[in-house]
Coordinates of C-alpha atoms in Angstrom, one line a residue:
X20 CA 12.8 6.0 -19.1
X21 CA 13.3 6.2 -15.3
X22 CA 14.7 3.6 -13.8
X23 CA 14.3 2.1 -9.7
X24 CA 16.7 0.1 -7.9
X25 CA 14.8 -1.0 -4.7
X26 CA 11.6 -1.6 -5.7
X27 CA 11.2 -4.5 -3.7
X28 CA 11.3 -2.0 -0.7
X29 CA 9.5 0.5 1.7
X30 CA 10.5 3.2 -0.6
X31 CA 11.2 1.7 -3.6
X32 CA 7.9 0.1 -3.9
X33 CA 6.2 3.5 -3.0
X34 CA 7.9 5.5 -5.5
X35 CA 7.1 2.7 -8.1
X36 CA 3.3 3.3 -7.3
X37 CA 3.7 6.8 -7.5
X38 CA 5.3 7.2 -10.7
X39 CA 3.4 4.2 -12.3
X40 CA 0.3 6.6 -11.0
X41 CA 2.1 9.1 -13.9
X42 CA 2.2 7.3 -16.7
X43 CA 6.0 7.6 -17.2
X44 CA 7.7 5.2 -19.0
X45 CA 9.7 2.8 -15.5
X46 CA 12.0 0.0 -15.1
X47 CA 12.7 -1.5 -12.0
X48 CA 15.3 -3.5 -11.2
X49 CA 14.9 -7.0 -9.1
X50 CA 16.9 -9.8 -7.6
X51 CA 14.5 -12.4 -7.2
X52 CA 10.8 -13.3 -8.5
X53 CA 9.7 -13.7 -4.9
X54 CA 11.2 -10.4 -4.2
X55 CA 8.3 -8.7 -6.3
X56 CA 5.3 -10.7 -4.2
X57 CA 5.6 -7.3 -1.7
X58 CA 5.4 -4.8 -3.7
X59 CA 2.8 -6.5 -6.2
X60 CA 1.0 -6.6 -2.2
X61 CA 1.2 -3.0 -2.2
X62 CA -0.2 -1.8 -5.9
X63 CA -3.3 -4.5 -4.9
X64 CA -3.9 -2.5 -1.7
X65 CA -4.4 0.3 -3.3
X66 CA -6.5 -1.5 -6.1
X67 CA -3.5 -0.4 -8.7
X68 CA -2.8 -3.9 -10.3
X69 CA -3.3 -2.7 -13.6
X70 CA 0.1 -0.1 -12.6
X71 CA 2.1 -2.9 -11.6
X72 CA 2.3 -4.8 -15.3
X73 CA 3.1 -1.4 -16.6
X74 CA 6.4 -1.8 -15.1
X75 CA 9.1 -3.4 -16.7
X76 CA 11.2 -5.5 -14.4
X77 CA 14.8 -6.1 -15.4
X78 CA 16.5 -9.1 -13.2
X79 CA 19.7 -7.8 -11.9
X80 CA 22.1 -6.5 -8.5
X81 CA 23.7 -3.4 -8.1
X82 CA 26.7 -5.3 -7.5
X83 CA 26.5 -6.9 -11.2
X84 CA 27.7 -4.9 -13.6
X85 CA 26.8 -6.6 -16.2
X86 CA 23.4 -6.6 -15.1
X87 CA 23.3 -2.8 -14.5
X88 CA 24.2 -2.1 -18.2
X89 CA 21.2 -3.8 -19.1
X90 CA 19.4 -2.0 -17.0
X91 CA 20.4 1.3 -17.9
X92 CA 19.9 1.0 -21.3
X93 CA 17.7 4.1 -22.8
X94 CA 17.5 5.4 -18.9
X95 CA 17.1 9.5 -18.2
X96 CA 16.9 9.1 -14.5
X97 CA 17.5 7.1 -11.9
X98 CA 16.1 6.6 -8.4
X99 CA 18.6 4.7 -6.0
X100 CA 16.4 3.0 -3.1
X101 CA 18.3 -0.2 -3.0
X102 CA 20.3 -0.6 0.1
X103 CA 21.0 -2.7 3.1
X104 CA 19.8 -1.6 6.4
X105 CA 21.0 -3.2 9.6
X106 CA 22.2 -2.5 12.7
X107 CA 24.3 -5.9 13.6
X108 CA 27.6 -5.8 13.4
X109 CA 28.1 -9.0 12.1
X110 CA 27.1 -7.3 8.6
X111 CA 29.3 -5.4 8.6
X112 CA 30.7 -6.7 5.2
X113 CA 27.4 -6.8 3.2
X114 CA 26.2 -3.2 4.3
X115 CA 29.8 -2.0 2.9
X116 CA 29.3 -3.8 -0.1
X117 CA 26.0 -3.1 -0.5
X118 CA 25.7 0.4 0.3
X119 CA 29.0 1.8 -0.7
X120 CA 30.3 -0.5 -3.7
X121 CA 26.8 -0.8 -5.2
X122 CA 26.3 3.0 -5.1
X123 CA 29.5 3.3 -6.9
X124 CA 28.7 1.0 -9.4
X125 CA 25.0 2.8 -9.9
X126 CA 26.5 6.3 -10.3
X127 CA 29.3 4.7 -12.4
X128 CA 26.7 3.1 -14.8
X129 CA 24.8 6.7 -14.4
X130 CA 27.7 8.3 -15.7
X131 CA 28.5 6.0 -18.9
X132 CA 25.0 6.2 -20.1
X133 CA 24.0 10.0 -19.7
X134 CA 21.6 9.8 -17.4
X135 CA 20.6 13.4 -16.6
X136 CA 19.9 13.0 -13.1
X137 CA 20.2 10.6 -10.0
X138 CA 18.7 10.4 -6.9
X139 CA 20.0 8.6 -3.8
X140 CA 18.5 7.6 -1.3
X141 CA 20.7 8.3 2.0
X142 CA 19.5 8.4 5.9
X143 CA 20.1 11.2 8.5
X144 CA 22.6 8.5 9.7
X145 CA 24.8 9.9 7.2
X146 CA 24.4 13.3 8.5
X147 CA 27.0 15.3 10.5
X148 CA 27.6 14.8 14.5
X149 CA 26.1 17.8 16.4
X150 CA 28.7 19.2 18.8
X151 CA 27.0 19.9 21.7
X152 CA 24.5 17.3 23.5
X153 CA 21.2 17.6 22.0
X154 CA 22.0 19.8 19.2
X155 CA 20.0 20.2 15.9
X156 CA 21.6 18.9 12.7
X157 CA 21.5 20.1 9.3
X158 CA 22.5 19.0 5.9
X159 CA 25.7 21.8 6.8
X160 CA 26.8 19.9 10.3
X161 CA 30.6 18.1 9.7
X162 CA 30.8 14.5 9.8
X163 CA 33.3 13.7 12.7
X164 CA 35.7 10.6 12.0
X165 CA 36.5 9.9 15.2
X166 CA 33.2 9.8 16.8
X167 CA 32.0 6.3 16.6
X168 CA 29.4 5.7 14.1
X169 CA 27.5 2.6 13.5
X170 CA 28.2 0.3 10.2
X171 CA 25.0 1.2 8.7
X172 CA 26.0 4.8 9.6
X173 CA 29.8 4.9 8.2
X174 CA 28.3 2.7 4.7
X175 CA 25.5 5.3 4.3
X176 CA 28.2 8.0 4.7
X177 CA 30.5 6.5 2.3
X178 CA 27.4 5.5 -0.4
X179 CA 27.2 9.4 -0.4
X180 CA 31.1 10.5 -1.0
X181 CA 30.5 8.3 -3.9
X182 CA 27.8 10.2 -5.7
X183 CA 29.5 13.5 -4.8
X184 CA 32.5 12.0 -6.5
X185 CA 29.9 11.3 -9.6
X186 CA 28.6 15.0 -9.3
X187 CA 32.2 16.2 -9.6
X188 CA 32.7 14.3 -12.7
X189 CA 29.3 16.0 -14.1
X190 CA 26.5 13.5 -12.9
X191 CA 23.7 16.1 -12.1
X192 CA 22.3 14.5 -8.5
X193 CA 20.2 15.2 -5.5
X194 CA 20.3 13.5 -2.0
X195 CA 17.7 12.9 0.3
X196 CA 18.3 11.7 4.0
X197 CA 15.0 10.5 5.6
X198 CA 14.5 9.6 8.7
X199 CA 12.7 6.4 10.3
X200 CA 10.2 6.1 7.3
X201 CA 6.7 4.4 8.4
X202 CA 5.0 3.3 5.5
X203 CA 2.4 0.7 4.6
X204 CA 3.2 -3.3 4.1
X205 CA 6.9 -4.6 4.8
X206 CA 6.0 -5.7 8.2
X207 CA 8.4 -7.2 8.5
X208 CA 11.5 -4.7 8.3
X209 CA 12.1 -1.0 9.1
X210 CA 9.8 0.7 10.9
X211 CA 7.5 -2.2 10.9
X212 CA 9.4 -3.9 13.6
X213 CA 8.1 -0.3 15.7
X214 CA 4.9 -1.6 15.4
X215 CA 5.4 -5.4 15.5
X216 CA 6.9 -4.9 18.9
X217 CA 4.0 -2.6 20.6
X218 CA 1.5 -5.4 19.0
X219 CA 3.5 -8.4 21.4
X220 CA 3.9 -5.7 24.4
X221 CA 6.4 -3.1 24.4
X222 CA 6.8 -2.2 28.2
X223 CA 10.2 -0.2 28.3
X224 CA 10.4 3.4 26.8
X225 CA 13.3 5.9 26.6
X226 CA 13.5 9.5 26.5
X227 CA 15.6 9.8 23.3
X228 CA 14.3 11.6 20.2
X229 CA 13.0 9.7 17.3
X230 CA 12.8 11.6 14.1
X231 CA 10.0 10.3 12.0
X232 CA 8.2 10.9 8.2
X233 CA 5.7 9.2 6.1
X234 CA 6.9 7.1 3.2
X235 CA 4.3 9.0 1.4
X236 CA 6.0 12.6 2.2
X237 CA 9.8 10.7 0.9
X238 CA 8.8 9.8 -2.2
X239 CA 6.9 13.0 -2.9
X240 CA 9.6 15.1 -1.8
X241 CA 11.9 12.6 -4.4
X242 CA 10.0 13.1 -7.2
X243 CA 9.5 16.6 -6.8
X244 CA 13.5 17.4 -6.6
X245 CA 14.1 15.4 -9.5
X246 CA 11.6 17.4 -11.2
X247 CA 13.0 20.6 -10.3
X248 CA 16.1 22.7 -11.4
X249 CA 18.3 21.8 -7.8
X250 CA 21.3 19.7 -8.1
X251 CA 24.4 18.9 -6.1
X252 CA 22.4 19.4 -2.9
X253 CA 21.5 17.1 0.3
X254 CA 18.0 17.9 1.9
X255 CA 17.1 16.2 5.4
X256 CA 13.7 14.3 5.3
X257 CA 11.9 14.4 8.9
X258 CA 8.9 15.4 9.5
X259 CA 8.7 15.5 13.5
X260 CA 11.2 15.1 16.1
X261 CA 9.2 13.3 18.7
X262 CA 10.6 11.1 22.2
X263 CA 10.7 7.5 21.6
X264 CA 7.8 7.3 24.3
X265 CA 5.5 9.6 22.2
X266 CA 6.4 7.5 19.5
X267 CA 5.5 4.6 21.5
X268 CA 2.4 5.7 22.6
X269 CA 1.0 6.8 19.3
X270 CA 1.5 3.1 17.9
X271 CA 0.2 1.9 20.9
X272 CA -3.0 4.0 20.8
X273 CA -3.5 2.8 17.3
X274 CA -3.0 -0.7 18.1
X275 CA -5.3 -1.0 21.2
X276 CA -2.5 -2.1 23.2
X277 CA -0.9 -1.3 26.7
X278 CA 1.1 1.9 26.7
X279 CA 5.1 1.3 27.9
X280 CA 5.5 2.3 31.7
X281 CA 9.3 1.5 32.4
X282 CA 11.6 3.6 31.9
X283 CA 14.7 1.7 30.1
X284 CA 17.4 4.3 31.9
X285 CA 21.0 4.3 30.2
X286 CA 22.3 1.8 32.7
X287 CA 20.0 -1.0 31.4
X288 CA 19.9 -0.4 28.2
X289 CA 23.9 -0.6 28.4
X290 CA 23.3 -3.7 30.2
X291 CA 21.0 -5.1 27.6
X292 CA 22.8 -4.8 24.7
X293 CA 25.6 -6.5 26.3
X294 CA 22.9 -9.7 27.1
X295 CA 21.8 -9.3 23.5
X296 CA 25.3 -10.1 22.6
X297 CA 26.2 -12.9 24.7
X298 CA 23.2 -14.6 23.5
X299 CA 23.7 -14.2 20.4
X300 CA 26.7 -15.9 20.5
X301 CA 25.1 -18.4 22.4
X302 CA 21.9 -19.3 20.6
X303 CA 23.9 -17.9 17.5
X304 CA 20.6 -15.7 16.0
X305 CA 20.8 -12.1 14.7
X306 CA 21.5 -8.9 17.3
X307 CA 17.7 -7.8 18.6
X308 CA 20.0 -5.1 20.7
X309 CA 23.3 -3.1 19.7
X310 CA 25.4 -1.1 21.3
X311 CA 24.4 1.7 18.6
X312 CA 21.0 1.4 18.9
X313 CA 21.1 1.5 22.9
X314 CA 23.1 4.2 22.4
X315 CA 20.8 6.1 19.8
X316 CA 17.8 5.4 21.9
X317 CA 19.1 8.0 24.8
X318 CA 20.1 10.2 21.8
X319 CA 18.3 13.8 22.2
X320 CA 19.5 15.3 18.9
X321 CA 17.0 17.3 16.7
X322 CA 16.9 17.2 13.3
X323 CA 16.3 20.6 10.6
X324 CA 14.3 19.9 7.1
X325 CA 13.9 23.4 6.7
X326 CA 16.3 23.7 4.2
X327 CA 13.8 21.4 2.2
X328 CA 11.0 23.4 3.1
X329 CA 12.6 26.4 1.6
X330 CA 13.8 24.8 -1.8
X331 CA 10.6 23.3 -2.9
X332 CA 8.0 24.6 -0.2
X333 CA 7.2 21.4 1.3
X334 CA 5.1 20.6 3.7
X335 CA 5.0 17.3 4.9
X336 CA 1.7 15.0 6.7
X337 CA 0.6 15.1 10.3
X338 CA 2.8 12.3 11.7
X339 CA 0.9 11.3 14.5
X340 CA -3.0 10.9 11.9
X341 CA -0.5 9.0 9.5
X342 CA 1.2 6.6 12.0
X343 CA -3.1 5.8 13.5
X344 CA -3.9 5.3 10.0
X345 CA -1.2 2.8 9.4
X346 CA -1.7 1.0 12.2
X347 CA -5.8 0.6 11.5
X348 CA -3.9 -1.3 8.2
X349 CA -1.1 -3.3 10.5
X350 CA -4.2 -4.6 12.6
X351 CA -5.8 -6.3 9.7
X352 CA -3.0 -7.4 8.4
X353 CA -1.1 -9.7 11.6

């Protein structure tokens, strides 16, 4: 039995499709019945209904452990997608609980019921600080503590130390640390909002790196490690490093939509993230702009999957055909 926390989301409800495509016997974990209507969405798209009431769906949180032990019940392996991904400050709390706490709990369950392997899902937000301006990181570049990281960051960090702590105590896991994942459906989150913003007119453009993979490539690349011999390892999931204005400009091209022409220098992004925040305090409505994410848009680091290349000879999709296809689907679906 394999079991899926997060199969309400991007990932999780990819992975679901994929291993529901296998036969294999899957349990997902839910928190509520509307929760589902997405990724039922997704097996429809791909005319896979039938795969969706193969799936048995246990109710539950990863921060209910009473919950989880139901879950786990009979499970060999476990796929941990669930998590909580934002960049406002103000949640803080809820990404530390989430992320950190949950992940405990998950490995903890993992642990008291044998499972022979895990896999987390991580981000290359939890990946080390290059040292140099620009430099390329790998799954072997040091964390540094006093370099300020963003909450999602530090709680993605910490959700890892947690299942390396479960490796040390015998828990056979692999980690995988995408990058931003475009995928189809879930317009509404993730790398949706990319192409949510080009559709209403995205003028302004940095010069920052952007490192980018197809939900399709992440969950092959999951269910390939967890089919193979590695353990205790991390493996970075990009596909391309690309500027935020190729980025841009390939969603725009897919779209049919005006190209962005201003370039959003430091200086006004710094300003804009300190608008965002007075007007959020003001109209009192979630951050649109961080201080993080104006920072990481000037960001020129590079990230290095060749360590995953290597270990399972991996090659991943053309970004740029994958990211036109998906936006052909976004079109007929706003």
């Amino acid at each position: 039995m394999i079991l899926v926390t997060g199969g309400t989301g991007l990932v999780g409800a990819h992975l679901l499709l994929s291993l529901a495509e296998s036969k294999v016997p899957l349990r997902a974990i839910y928190r509520t019945d509307n929760s589902r209507k997405k990724t039922k969405k997704l097996f429809a798209h791909y005319g896979k209904e039938a795969l969706y009431d193969t799936i048995e769906w246990v109710q539950g949180d990863v921060l209910d452990i009473p919950s989880l032990e139901i879950a786990f019940e009979g499970v060999e392996y476990v796929y941990h997608c669930a998590a909580v991904v934002s960049f406002d400050p103000s949640d803080e709390e809820i990404l530390r609980k989430t992320n950190i706490e949950g992940t405990a709990n998950m490995v903890n369950c993992a642990l008291a019921f044998g499972v022979q392997k895990f896999c987390h899902v991580s981000s290359i937000a939890a990946l080390g600080d290059a040292t140099a301006h620009g430099g390329t990181i790998t799954e072997e570049t040091e964390w540094n503590p006093e370099k300020s990281h963003s909450d999602y960051a530090i709680s993605k960090y910490g959700a890892e130390m947690e299942v390396w702590r479960a490796w040390q105590e015998g828990l056979n896991v692999v980690v995988v640390n995408p990058g931003v994942i475009f995928g189809y459906g879930f317009w509404q989150q993730g790398s949706g909002a990319i192409l949510r913003a080009v559709q209403r007119g995205q003028y302004f453009y940095t010069l920052g790196n952007c490192a980018v993979v197809a939900v399709t490539d992440v969950v092959a690349v999951m269910i390939q490690l967890m089919q193979s011999s590695n353990t205790g390892e991390r493996y970075t999931v990009v596909a391309e490093n690309i500027t935020y204005k190729t980025l841009l400009d390939i969603v725009a091209n897919g779209l049919g939509k005006t190209r962005p022409y201003i370039y959003a220098t430091p200086l006004l992004t710094r300003l804009a993230w300190r608008a965002d925040w007075l007007l959020s305090k003001f109209l009192r409505h979630k951050r649109m702009l961080t201080r993080s994410m104006a920072k990481s848009a000037h960001s020129t680091e590079v990230y290095d999957s060749s360590k995953l290349k290597t270990a399972i000879n991996f090659s991943f999709s053309d970004t740029t055909a994958f990211i036109k296809q998906l936006c052909s689907s976004f079109k007929t679906k706003v």
